[in-house]
Tab-separated table of C-alpha atoms and ligand atoms in Angstrom:
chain	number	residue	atom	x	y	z
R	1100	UNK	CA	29.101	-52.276	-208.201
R	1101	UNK	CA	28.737	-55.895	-207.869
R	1102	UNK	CA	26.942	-56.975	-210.925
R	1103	UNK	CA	26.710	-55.575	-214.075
R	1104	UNK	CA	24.050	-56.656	-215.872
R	1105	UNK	CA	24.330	-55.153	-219.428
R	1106	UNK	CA	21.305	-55.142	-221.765
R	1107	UNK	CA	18.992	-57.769	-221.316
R	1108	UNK	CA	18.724	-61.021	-223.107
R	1109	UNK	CA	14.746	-59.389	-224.131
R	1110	UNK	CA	12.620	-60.133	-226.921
R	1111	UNK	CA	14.075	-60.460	-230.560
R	1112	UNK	CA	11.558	-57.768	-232.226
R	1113	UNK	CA	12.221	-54.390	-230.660
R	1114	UNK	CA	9.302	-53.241	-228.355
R	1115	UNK	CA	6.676	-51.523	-230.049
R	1116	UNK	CA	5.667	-48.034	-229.370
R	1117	UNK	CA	2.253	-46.989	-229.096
R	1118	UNK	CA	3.538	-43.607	-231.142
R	1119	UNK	CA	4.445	-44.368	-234.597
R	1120	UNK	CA	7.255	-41.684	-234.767
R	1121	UNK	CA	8.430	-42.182	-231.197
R	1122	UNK	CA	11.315	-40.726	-229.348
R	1123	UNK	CA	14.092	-41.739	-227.391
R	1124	UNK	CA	15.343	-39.472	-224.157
R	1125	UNK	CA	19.056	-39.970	-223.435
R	1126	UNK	CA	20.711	-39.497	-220.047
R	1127	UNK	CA	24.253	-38.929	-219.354
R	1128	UNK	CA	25.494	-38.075	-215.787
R	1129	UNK	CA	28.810	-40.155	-215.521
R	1130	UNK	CA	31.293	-37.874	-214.867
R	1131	UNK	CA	30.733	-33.944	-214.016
R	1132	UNK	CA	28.583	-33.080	-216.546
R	1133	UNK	CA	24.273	-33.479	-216.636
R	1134	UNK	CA	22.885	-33.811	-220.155
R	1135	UNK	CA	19.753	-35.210	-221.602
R	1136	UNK	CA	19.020	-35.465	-225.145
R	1137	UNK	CA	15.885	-36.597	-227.168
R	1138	UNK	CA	16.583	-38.271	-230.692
R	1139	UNK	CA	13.984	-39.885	-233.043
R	1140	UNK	CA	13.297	-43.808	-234.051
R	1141	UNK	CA	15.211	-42.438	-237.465
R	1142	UNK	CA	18.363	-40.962	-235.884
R	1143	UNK	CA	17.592	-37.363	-235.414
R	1144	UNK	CA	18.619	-35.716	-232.744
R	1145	UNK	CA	15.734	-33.198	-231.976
R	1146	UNK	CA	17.416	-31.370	-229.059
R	1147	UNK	CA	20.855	-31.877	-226.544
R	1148	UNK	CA	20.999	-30.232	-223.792
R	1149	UNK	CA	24.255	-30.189	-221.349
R	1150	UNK	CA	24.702	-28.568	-217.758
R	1151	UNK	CA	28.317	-28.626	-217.334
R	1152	UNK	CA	29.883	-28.624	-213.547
R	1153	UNK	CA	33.293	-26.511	-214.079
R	1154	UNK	CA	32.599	-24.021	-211.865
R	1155	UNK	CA	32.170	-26.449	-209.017
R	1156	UNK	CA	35.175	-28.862	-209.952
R	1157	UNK	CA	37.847	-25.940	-210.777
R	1158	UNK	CA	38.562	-24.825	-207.297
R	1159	UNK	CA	39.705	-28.407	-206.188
R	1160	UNK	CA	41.999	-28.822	-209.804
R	1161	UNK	CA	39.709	-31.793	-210.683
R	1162	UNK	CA	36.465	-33.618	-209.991
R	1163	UNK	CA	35.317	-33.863	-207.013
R	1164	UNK	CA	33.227	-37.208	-206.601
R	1165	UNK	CA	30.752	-35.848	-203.939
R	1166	UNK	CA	29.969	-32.754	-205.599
R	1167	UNK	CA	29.524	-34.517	-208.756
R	1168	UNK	CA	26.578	-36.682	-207.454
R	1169	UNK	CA	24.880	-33.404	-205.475
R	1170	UNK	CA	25.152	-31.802	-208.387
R	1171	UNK	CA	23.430	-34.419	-211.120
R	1172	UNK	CA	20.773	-34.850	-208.405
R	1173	UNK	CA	19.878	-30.779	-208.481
R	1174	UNK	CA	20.394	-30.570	-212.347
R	1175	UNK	CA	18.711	-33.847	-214.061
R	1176	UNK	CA	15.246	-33.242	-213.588
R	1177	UNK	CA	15.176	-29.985	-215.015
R	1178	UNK	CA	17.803	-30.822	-217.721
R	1179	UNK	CA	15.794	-33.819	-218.873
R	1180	UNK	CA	12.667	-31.402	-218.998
R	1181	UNK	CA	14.330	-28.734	-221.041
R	1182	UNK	CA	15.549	-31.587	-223.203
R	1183	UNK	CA	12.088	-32.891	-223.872
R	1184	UNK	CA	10.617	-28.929	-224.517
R	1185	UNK	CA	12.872	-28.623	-226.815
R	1186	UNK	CA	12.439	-31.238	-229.046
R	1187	UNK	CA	8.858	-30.286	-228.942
R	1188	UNK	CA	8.010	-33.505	-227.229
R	1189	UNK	CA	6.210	-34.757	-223.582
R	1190	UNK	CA	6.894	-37.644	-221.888
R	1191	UNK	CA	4.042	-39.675	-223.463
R	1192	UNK	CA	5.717	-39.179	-226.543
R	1193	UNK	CA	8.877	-41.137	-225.421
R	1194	UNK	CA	9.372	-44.883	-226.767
R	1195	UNK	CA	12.460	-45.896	-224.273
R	1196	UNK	CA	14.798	-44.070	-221.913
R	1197	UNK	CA	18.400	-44.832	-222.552
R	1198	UNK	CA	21.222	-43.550	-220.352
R	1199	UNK	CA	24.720	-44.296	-219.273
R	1200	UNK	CA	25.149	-47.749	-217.128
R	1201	UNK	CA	29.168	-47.004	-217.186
R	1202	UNK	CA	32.207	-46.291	-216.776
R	1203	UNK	CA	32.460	-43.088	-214.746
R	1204	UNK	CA	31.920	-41.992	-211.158
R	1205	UNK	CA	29.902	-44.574	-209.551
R	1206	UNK	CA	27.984	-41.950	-207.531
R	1207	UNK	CA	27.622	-39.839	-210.524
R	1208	UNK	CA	26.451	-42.731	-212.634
R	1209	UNK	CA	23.739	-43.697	-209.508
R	1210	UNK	CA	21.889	-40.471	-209.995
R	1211	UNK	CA	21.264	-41.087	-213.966
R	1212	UNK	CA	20.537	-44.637	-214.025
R	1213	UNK	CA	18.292	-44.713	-211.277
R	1214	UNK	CA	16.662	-41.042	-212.780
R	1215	UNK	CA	16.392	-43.290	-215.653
R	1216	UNK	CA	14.979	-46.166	-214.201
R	1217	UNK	CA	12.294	-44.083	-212.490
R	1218	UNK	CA	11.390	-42.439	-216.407
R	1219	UNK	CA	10.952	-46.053	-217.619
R	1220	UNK	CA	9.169	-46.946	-214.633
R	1221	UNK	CA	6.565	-44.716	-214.859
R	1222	UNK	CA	5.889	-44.345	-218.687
R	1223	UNK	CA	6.190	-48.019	-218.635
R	1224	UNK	CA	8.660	-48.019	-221.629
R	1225	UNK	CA	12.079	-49.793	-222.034
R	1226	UNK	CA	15.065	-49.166	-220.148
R	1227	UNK	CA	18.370	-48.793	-222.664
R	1228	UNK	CA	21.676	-48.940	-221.019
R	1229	UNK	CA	24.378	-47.317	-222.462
R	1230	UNK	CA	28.047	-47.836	-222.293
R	1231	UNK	CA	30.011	-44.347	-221.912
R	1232	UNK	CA	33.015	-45.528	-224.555
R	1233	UNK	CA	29.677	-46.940	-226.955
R	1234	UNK	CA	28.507	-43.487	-226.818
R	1235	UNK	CA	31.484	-41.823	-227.674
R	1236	UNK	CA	32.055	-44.002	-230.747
R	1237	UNK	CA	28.531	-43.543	-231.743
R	1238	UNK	CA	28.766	-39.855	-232.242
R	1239	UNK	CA	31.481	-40.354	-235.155
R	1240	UNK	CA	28.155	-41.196	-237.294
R	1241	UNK	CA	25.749	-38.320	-235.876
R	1242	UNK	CA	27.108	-35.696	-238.501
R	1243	UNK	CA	27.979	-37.831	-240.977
R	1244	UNK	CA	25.313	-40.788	-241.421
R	1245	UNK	CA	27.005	-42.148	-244.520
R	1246	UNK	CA	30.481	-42.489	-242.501
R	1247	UNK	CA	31.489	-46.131	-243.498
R	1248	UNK	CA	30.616	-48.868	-240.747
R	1249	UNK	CA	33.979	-50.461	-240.966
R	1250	UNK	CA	36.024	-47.397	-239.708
R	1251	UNK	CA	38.942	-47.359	-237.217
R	1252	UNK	CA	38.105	-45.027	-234.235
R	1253	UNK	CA	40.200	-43.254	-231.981
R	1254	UNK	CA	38.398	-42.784	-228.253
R	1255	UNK	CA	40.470	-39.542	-227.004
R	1256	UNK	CA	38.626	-38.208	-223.338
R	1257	UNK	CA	39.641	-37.778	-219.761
R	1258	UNK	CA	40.057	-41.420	-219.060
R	1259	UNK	CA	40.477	-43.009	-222.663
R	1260	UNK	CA	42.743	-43.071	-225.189
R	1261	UNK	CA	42.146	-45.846	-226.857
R	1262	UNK	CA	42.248	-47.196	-231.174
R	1263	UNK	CA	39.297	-49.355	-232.116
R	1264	UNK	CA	38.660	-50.821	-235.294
R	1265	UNK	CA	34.557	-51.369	-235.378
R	1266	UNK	CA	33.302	-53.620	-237.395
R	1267	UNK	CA	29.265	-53.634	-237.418
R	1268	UNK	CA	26.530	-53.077	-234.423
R	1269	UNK	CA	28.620	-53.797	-231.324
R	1270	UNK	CA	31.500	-55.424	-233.247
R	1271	UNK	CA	35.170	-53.872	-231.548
R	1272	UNK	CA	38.602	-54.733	-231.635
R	1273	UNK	CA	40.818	-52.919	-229.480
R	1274	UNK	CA	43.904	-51.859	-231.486
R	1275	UNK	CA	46.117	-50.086	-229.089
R	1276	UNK	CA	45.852	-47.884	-226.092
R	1277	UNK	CA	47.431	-45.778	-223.611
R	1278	UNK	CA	49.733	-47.925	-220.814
R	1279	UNK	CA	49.331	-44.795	-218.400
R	1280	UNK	CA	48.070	-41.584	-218.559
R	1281	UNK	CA	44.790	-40.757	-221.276
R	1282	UNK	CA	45.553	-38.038	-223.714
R	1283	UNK	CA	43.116	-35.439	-222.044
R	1284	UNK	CA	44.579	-36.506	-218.427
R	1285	UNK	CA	48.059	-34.971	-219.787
R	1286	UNK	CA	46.537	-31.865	-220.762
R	1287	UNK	CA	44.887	-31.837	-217.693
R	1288	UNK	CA	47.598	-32.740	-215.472
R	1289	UNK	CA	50.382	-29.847	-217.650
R	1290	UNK	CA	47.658	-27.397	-217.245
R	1291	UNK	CA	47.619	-27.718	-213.211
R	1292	UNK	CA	51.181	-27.638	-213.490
R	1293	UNK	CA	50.763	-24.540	-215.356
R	1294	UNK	CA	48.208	-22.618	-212.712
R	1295	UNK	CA	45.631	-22.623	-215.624
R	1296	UNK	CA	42.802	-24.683	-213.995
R	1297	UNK	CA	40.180	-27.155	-214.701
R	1298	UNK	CA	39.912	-28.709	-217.410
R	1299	UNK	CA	42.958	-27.883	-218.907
R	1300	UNK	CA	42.205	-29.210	-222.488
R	1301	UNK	CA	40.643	-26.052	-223.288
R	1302	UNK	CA	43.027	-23.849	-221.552
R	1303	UNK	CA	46.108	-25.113	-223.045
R	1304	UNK	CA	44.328	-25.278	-226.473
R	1305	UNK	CA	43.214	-21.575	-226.291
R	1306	UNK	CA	46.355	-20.156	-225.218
R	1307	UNK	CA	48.626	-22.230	-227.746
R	1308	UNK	CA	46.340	-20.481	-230.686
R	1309	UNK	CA	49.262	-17.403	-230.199
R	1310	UNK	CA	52.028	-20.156	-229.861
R	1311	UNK	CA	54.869	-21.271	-231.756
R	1312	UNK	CA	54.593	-25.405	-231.679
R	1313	UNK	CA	58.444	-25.961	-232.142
R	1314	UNK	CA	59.509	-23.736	-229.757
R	1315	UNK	CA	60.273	-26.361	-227.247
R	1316	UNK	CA	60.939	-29.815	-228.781
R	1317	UNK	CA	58.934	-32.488	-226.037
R	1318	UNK	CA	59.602	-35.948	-226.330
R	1319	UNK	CA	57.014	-38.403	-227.948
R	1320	UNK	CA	56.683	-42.032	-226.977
R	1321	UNK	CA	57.873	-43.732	-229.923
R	1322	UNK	CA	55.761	-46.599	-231.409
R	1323	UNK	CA	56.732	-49.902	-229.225
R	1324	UNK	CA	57.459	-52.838	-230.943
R	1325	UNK	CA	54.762	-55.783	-230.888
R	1326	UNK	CA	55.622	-58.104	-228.026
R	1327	UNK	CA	55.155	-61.788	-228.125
R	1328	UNK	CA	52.825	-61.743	-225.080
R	1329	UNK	CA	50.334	-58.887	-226.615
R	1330	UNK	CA	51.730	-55.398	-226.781
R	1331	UNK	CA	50.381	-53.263	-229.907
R	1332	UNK	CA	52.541	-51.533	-231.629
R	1333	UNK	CA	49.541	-48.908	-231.412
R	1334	UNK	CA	49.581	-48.545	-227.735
R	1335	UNK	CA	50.885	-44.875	-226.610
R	1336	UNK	CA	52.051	-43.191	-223.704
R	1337	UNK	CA	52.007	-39.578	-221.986
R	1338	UNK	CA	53.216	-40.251	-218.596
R	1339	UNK	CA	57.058	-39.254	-219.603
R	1340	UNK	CA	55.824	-36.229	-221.313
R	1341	UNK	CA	54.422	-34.956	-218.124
R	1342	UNK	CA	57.361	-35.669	-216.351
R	1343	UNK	CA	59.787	-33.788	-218.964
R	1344	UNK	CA	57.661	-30.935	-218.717
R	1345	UNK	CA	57.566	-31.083	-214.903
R	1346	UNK	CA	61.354	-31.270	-215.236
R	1347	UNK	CA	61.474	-28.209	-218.062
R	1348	UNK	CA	59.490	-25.772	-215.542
R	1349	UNK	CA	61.790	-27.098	-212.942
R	1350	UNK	CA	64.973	-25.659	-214.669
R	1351	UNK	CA	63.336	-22.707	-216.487
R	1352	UNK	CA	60.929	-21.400	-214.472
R	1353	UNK	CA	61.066	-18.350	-216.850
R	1354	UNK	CA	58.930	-20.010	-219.076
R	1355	UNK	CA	56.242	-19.880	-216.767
R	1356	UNK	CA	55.462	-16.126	-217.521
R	1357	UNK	CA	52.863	-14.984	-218.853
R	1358	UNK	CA	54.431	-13.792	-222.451
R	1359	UNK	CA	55.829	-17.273	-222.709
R	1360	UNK	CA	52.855	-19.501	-222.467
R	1361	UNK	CA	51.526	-19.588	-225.625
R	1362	UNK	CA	54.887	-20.686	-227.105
R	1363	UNK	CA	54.998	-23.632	-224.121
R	1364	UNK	CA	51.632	-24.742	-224.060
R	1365	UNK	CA	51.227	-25.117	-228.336
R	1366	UNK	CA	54.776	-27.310	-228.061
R	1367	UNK	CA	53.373	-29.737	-225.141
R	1368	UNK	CA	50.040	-29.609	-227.570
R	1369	UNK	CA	52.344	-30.573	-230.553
R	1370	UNK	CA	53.534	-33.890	-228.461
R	1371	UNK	CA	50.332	-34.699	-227.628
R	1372	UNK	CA	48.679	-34.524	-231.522
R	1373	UNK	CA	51.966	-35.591	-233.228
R	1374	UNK	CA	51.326	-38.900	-231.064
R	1375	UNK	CA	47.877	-39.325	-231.837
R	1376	UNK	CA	48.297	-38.212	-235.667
R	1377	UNK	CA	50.712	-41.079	-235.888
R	1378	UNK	CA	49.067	-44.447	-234.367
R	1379	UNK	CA	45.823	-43.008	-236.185
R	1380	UNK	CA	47.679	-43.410	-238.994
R	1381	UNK	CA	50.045	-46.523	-238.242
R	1382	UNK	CA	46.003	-48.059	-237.394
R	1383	UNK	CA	44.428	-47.024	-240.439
R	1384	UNK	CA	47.794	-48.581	-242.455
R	1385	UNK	CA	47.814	-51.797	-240.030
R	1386	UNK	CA	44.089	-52.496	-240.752
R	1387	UNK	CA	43.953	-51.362	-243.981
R	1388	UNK	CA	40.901	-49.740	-243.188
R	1389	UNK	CA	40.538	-46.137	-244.727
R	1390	UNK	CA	37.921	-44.337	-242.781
R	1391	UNK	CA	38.899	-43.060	-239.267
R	1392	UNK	CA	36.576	-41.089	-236.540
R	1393	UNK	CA	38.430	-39.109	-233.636
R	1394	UNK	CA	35.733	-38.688	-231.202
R	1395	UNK	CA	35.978	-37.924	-227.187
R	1396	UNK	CA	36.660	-34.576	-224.957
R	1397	UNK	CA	40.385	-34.258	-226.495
R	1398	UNK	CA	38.829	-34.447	-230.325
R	1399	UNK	CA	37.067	-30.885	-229.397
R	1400	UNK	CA	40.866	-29.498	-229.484
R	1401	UNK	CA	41.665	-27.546	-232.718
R	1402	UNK	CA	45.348	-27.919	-233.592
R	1403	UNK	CA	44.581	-32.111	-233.634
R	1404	UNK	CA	41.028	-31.535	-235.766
R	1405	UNK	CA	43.657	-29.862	-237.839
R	1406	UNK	CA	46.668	-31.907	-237.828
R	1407	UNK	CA	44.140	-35.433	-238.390
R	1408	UNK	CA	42.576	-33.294	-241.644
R	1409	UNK	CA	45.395	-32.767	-243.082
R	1410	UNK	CA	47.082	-36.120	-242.694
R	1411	UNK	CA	43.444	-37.459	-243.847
R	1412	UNK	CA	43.466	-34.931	-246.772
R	1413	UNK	CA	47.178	-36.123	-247.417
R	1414	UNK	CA	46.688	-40.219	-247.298
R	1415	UNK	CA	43.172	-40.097	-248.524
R	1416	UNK	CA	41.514	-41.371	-245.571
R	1417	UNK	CA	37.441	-40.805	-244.983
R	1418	UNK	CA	37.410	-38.698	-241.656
R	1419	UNK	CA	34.645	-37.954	-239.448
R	1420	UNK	CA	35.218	-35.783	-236.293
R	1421	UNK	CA	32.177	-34.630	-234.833
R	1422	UNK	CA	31.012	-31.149	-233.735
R	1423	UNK	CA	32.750	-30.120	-230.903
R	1424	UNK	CA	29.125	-30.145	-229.216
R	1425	UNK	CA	29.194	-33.895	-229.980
R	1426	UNK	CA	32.581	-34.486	-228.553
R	1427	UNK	CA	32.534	-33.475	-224.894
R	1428	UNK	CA	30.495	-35.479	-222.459
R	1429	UNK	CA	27.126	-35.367	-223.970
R	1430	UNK	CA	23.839	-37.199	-224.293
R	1431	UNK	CA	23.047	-36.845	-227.929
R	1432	UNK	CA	25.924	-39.803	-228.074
R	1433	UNK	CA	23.716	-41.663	-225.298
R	1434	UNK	CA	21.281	-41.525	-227.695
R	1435	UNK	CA	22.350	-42.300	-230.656
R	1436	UNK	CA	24.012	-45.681	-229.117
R	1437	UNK	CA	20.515	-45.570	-226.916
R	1438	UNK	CA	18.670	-46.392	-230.631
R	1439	UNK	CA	21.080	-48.979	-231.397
R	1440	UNK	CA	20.278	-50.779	-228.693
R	1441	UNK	CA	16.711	-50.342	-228.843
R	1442	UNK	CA	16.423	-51.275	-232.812
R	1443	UNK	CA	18.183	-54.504	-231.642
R	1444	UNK	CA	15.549	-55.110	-228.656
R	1445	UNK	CA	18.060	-55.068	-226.123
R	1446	UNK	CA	15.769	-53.884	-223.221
R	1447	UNK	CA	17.631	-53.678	-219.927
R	1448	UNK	CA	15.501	-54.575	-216.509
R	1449	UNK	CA	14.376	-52.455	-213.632
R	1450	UNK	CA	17.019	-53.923	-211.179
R	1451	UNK	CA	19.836	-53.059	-213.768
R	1452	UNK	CA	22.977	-51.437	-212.082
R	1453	UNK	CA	25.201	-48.775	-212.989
R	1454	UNK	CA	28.941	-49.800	-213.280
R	1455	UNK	CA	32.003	-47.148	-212.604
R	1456	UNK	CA	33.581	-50.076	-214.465
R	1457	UNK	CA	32.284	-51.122	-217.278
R	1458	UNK	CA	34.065	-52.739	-220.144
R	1459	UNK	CA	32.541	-53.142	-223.842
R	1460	UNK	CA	30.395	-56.035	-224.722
R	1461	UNK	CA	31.521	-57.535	-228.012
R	1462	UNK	CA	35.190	-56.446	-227.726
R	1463	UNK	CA	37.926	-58.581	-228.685
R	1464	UNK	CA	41.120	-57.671	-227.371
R	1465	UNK	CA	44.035	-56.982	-229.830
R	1466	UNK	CA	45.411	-58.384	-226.769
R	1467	UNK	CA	44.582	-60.716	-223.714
R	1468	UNK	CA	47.002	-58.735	-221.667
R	1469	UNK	CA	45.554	-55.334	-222.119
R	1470	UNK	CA	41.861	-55.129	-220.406
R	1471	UNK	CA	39.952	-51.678	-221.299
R	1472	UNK	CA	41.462	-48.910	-218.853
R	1473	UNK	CA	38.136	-47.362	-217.163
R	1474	UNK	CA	38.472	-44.265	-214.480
R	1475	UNK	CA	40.067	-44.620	-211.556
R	1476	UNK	CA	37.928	-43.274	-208.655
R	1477	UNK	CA	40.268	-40.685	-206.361
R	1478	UNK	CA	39.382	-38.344	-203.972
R	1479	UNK	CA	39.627	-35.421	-206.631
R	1480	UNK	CA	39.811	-36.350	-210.154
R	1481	UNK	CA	42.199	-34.829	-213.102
R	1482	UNK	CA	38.931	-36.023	-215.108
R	1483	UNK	CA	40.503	-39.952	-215.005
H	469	KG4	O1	34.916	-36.917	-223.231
H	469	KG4	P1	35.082	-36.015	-222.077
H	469	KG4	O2	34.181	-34.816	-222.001
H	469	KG4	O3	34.918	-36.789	-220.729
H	469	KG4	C1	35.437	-38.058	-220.508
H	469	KG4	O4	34.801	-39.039	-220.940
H	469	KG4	O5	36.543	-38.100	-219.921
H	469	KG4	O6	36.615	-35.536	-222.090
H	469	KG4	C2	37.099	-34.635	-221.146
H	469	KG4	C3	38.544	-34.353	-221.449
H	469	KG4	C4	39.224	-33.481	-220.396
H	469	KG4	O7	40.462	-34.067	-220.076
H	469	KG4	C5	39.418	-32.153	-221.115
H	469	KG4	O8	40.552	-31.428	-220.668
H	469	KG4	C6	39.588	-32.616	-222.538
H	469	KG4	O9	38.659	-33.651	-222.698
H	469	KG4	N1	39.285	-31.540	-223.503
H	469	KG4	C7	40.219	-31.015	-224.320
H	469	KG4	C8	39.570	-29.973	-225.032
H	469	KG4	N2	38.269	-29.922	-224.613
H	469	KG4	C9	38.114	-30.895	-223.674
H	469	KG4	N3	41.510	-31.316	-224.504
H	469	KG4	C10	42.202	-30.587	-225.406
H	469	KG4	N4	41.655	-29.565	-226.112
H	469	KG4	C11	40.354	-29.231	-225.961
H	469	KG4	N5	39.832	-28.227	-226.665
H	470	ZN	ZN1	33.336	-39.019	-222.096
């Protein structure tokens, strides 16, 4: 896309709806996954509703552009409907439509903005766009309202991993991030390796449940030193860990059996968390900030909701993960940064666009020479 416009420069008092306790329906199509939520003007959310595309994407090892657009356009009608029944609400109800302007698929994002756009349209309410990585954040606070509002947050998905400090409505600094490969790109990536299929976050993190996680010691990308011309110490990488375990399977292809898996996929998991669980740390201790949310696909996986517990338990640090319904792709998220933005009167206009690449308004870089990584559009996706 061309432009971007973000939310709109709109009135200062947020638009008044003719239903005292009004609702807000959340879209979120950017990637392979339809969802629409419906949250309150207070912050509940009264229903969240996701149709997931696996089944269509796990033939091909990855997403499929294409097929990701057909499929939004079959599912988001209905999806948005269920959404609305059950939260016990019709459309006149609704105060705003929020939904996802970016990043993601571009095609993907089309169907969802432009859905949107027809909502507001017709019920003549506001438009709220939506950035994905906003979203994310946002659902650190949607089972745990009283989580602090200075907090570091770690964004772990398909196409993110990425430290935030956030600081106030809107108020980032980016504190490190990957240089290659996003944390739930690796476990997609080892799990094609490893015939298991798509996505391979779940996989892997099912199967290494039976596994021994220092069976098989991986490397981990040590913390870099802070550069003169902008690297964070924070920043992390995954692309050599692939490669080593490419190279492992390569000269013991024994390990590949079946009886052997659970052993090799919880030590490629142990890389993976022992890397996170350390720059969410070496953040927390660099900001000296002492609440920390780990939100995104990757946060759903249970040895790393473990592993950040304890170390939280350990160094006393306030931590919110959300649900694991709250940290896949999901609208709920939409909507809870959705009421932000409409509480703030940030009303978007009809000829808004969606953006596959959109960065964050009111980031400051921990760096000028590190710009927010957004998906890279391929011909199939590993979910980047
Ligand atoms: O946030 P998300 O649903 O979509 C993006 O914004 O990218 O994250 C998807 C990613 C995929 O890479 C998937 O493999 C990973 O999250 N994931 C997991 C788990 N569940 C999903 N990774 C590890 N363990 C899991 N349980
Ligand atoms: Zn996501």
């Amino acid at each position: 896309m061309s432009s971007r416009p973000t939310a709109s420069t709109a009135p200062a008092t947020p638009p008044q709806s003719p239903h005292a306790d009004g609702r807000i329906l959340a879209i979120e199509s950017s990637c392979d996954e339809t969802a629409a939520a419906v949250v309150d003007l207070q912050g509940t959310i009264l229903s969240n509703v996701v149709a997931s595309q696996h089944d269509t994407h796990a033939p091909f090892g990855g997403v499929v552009p294409e097929l990701a657009a057909r499929r939004h356009i079959e599912a988001i009608d209905s999806i948005a409907q269920r959404a609305l029944r059950e939260a016990h609400c019709s459309w006149k109800d609704l105060s705003a439509v929020a939904v996802t302007q970016g990043p993601g698929l571009a095609g993907a994002l089309l169907v969802g903005v432009n859905y949107a756009k027809a909502c507001a349209y017709a019920l003549k309410r506001p438009l709220l766009l939506v950035n994905h990585l906003e979203g994310h954040i946002a659902s650190a606070w949607l089972a745990q309202p009283d989580f602090p509002r200075d907090a570091v947050v770690l964004v772990v998905s398909g196409g993110h991993t990425h430290l935030y400090r956030v600081h106030g409505p809107s108020k980032y600094t980016l504190l490190g991030r990957t240089v290659d490969d996003a944390a739930g790109e690796a476990f997609d990536k080892a799990a094609k390796l490893l015939g298991l299929g798509y996505p391979g976050g779940p996989a892997i993190d099912r199967l290494a449940r039976g596994g021994r996680p220092d069976a098989i010691r991986f490397p981990r990308a040590r913390r870099p030193a802070r550069t003169a011309n902008g690297g964070s110490s924070l920043n992390v990488s995954f692309s050599g860990l692939k490669t080593s375990l490419l190279y492992f399977l390569r000269d013991h292809p024994e390990w590949k059996m079946v009886d052997r898996l659970p052993d090799l996929t919880a030590s490629f998991q142990e890389a993976i968390v022992d890397v996170l669980v350390d720059r969410a740390v070496g953040a927390v201790k660099q900001t000296g900030v002492s609440a920390l949310a780990v939100v995104g696909g990757v946060s759903a996986n249970s040895r790393l909701r473990t592993r950040m517990t304890e170390m939280a338990t350990r160094e006393g640090i306030r931590l919110s993960v959300p649900p694991v319904s709250f940290c896949t792709d999901n609208a709920a998220m939409v909507a809870a940064a959705g009421l932000a933005t409409f509480r703030a009167g940030r009303q978007a206009p009809l000829d808004a666009e969606s953006a596959a690449d959109l960065p964050i308004a009111g980031l400051t870089p921990a760096s000028t020479s590190h710009a927010t990584r957004t998906r890279r559009p391929t011909a199939t996706q590993t979910r980047s």
